[in-house]
XYZ file of N, CA and C in Angstrom:
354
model
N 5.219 0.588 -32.099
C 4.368 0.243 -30.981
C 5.180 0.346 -29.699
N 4.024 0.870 -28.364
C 4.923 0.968 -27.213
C 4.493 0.056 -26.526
N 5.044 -0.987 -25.819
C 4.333 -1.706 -24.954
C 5.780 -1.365 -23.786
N 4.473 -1.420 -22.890
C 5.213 -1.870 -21.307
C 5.258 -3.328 -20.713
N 6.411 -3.425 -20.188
C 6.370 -4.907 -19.962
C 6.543 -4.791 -18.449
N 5.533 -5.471 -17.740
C 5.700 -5.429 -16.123
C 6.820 -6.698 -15.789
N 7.167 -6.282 -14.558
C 8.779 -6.899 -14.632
C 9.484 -7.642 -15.380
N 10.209 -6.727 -16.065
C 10.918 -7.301 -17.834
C 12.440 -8.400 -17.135
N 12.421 -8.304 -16.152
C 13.729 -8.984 -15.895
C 13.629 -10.619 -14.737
N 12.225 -10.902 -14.551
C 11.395 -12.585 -13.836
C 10.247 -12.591 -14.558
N 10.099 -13.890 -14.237
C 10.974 -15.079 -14.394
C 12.012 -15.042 -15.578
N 13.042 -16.019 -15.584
C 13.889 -16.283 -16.146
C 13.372 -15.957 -17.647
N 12.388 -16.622 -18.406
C 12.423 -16.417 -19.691
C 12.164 -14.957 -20.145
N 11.219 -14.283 -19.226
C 11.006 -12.496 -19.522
C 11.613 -12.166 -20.423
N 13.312 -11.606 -20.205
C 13.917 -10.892 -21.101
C 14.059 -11.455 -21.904
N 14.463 -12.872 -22.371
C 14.077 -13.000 -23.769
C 13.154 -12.607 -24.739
N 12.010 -12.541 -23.570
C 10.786 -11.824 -24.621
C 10.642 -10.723 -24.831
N 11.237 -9.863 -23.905
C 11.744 -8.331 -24.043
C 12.432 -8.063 -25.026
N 13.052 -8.647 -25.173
C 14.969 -8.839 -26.484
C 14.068 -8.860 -27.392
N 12.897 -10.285 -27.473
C 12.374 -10.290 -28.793
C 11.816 -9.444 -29.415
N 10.768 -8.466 -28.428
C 9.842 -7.216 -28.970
C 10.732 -6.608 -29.309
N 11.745 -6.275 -29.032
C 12.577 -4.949 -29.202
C 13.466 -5.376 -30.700
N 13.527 -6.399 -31.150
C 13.760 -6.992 -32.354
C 12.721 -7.077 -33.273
N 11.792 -7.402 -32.993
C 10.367 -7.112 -33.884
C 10.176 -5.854 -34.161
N 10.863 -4.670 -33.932
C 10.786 -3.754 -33.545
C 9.721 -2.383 -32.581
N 9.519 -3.174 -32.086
C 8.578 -2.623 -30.880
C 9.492 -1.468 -29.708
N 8.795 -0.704 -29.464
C 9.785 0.013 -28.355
C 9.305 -0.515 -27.077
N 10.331 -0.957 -26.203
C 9.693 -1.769 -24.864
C 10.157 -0.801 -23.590
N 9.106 -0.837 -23.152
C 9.172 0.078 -21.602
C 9.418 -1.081 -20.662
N 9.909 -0.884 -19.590
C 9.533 -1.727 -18.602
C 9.522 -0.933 -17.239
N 8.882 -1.585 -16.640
C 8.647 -1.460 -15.005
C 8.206 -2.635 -14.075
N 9.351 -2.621 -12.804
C 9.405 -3.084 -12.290
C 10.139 -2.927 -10.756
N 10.520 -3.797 -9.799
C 10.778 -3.624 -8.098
C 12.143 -3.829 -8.634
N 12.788 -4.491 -9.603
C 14.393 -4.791 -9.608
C 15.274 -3.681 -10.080
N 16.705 -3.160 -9.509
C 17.831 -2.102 -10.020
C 17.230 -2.508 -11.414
N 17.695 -1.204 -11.993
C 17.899 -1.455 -13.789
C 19.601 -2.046 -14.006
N 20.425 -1.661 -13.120
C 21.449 -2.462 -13.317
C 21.692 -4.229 -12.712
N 20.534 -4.566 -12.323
C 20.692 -6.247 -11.490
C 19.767 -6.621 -12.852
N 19.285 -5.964 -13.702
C 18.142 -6.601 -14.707
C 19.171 -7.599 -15.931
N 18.249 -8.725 -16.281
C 19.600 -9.377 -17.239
C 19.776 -9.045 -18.127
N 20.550 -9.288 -18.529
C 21.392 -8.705 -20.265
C 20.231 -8.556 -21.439
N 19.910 -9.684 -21.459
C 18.638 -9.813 -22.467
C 17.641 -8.635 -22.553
N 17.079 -8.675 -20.836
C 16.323 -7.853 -20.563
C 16.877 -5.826 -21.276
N 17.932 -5.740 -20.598
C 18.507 -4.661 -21.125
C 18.957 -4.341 -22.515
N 18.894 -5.086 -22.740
C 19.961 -4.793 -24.136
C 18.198 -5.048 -24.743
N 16.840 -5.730 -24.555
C 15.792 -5.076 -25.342
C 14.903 -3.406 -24.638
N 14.861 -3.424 -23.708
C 14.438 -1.954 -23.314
C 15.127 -1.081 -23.522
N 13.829 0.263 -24.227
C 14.320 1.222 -24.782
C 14.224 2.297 -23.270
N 13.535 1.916 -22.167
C 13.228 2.723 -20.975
C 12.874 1.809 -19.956
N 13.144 2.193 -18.705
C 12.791 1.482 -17.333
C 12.590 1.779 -16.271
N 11.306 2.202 -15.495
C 11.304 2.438 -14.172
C 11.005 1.811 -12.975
N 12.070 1.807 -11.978
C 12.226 1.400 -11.183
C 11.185 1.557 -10.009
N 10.559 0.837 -9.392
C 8.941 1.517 -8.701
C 9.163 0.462 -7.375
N 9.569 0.964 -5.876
C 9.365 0.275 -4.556
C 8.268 -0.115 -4.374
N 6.586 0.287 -5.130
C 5.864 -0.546 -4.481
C 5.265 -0.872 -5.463
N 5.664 -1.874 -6.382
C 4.745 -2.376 -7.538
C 3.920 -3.514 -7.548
N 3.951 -3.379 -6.341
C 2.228 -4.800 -6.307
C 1.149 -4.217 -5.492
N 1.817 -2.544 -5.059
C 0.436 -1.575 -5.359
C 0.143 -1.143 -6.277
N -1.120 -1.322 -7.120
C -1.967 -1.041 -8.332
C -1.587 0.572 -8.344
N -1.878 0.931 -7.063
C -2.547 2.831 -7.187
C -1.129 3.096 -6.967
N -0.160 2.833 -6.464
C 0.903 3.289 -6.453
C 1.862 3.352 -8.087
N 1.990 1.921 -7.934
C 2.265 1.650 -9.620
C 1.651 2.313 -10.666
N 0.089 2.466 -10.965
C 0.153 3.797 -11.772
C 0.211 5.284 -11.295
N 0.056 5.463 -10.429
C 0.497 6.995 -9.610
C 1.951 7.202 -10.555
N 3.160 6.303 -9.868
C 4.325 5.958 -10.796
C 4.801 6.322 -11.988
N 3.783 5.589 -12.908
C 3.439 5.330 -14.659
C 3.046 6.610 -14.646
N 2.049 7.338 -14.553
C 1.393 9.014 -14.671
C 2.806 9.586 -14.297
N 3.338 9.485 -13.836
C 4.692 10.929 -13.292
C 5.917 10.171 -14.416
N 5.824 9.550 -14.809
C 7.002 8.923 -15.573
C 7.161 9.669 -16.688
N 8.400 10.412 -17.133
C 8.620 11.361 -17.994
C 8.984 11.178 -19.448
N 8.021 10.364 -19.988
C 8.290 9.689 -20.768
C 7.732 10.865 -22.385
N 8.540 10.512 -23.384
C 8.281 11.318 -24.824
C 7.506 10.327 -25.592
N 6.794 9.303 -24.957
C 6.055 8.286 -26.052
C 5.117 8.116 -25.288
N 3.315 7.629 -25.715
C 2.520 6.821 -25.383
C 2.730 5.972 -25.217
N 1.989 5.043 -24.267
C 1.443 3.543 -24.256
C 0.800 3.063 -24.937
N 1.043 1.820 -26.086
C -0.256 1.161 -26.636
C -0.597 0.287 -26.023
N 0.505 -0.909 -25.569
C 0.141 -2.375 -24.660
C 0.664 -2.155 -23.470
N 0.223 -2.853 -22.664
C 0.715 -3.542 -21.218
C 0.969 -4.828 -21.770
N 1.829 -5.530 -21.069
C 2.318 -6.995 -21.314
C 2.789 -7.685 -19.871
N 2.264 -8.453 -19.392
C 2.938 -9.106 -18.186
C 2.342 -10.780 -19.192
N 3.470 -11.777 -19.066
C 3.487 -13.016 -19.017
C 3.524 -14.095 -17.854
N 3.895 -13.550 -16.487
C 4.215 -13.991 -15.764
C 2.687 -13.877 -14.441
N 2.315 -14.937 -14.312
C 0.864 -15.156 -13.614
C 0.508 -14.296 -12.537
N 1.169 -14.341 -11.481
C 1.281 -13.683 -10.556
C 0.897 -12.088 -10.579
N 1.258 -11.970 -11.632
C 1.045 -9.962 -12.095
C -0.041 -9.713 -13.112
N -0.792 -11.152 -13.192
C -1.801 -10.321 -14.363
C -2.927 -9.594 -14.288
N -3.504 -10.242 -12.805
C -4.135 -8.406 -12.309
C -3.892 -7.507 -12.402
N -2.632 -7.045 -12.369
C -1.674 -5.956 -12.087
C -1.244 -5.168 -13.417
N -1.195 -6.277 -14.353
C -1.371 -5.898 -15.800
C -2.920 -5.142 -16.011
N -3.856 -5.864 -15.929
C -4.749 -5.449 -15.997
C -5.052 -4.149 -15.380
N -5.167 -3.832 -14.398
C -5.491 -2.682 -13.622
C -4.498 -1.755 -14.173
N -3.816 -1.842 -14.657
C -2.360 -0.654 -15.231
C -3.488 -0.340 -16.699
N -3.733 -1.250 -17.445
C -4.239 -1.052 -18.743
C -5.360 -0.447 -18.233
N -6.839 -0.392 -17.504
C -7.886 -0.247 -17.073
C -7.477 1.723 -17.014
N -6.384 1.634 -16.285
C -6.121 2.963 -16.206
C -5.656 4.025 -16.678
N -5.065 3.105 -17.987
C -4.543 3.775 -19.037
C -5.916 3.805 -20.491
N -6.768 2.990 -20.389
C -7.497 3.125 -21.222
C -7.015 2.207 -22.527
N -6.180 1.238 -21.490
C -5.484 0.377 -23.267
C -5.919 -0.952 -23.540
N -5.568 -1.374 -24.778
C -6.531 -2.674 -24.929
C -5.749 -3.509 -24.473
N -6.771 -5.128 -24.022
C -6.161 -6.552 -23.725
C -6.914 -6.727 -22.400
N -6.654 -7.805 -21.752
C -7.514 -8.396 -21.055
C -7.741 -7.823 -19.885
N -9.137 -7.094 -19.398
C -9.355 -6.737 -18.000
C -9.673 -7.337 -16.859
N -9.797 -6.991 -15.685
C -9.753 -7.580 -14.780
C -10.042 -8.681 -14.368
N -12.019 -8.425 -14.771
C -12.274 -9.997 -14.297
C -11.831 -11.097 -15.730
N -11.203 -10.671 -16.991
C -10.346 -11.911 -17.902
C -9.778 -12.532 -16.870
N -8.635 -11.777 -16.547
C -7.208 -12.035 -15.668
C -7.622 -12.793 -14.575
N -8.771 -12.381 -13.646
C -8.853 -13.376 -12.407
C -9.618 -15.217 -13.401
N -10.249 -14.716 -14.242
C -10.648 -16.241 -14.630
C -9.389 -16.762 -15.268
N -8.588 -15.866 -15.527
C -7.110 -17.207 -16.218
C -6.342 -17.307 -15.158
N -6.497 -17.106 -14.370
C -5.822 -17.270 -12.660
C -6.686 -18.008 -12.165
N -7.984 -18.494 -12.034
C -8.889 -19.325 -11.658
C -8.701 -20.717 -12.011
N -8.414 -21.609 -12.217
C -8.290 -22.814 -12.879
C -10.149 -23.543 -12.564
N -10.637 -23.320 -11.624
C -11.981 -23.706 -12.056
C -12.933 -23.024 -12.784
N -13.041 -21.811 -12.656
C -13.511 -21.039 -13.728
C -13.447 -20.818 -15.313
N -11.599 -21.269 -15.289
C -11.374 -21.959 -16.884
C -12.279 -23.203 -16.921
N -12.897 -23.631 -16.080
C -13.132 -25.128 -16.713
C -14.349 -25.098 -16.878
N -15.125 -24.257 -15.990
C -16.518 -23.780 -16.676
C -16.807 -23.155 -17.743
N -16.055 -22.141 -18.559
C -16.324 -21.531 -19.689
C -16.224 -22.193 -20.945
């Protein structure tokens, strides 16, 4: 399995979870705004690939990005854990055609009153 992990190296726990897929044996992509050399150990030592993208909290830029990325494998997952990016997750998957939670999921688990209505 390929999953991409949107910024594999924040918050702090990320690369652990990067390390972990890549031990489960998953192949982990990542992309993100940080050097691949400032990324932490964890983080690195689980990605099998990483691109580096200046404007990744543009959607259309960020996959513009992902499409030119010269990669020898598909995408199956997107993965972001970290709140702040799960639109961003979403709209990456939307455009790739991959499964897991779309847009309006992501804004209701970012909603805290909307969780409380459902």
């Amino acid at each position: 399995m390929n999953v991409l992990v949107l910024q594999p190296g924040f918050p702090a726990e990320i690369p652990y979870y990067v390390r972990g897929l890549a031990r489960r044996g998953a192949r982990v992509l990542g992309v993100g705004d940080m050097p691949a050399a400032n990324l932490p150990a964890a983080a690195r030592e689980g990605l099998w690939a990483y691109l580096q993208v200046s404007r990744f909290w543009d959607a259309r830029a960020l996959v513009a990005a992902l499409r030119g990325w010269d990669l020898p494998v598909r995408l199956d997952r997107v993965e972001c854990l970290w709140e702040p990016a799960m639109d961003l997750a979403a709209q990456v998957r939307a455009a790739f055609g991959l499964p897991g939670p779309d847009l309006a999921h992501a804004r209701r688990f970012r909603d805290k009153h909307q969780m409380r209505s459902l």
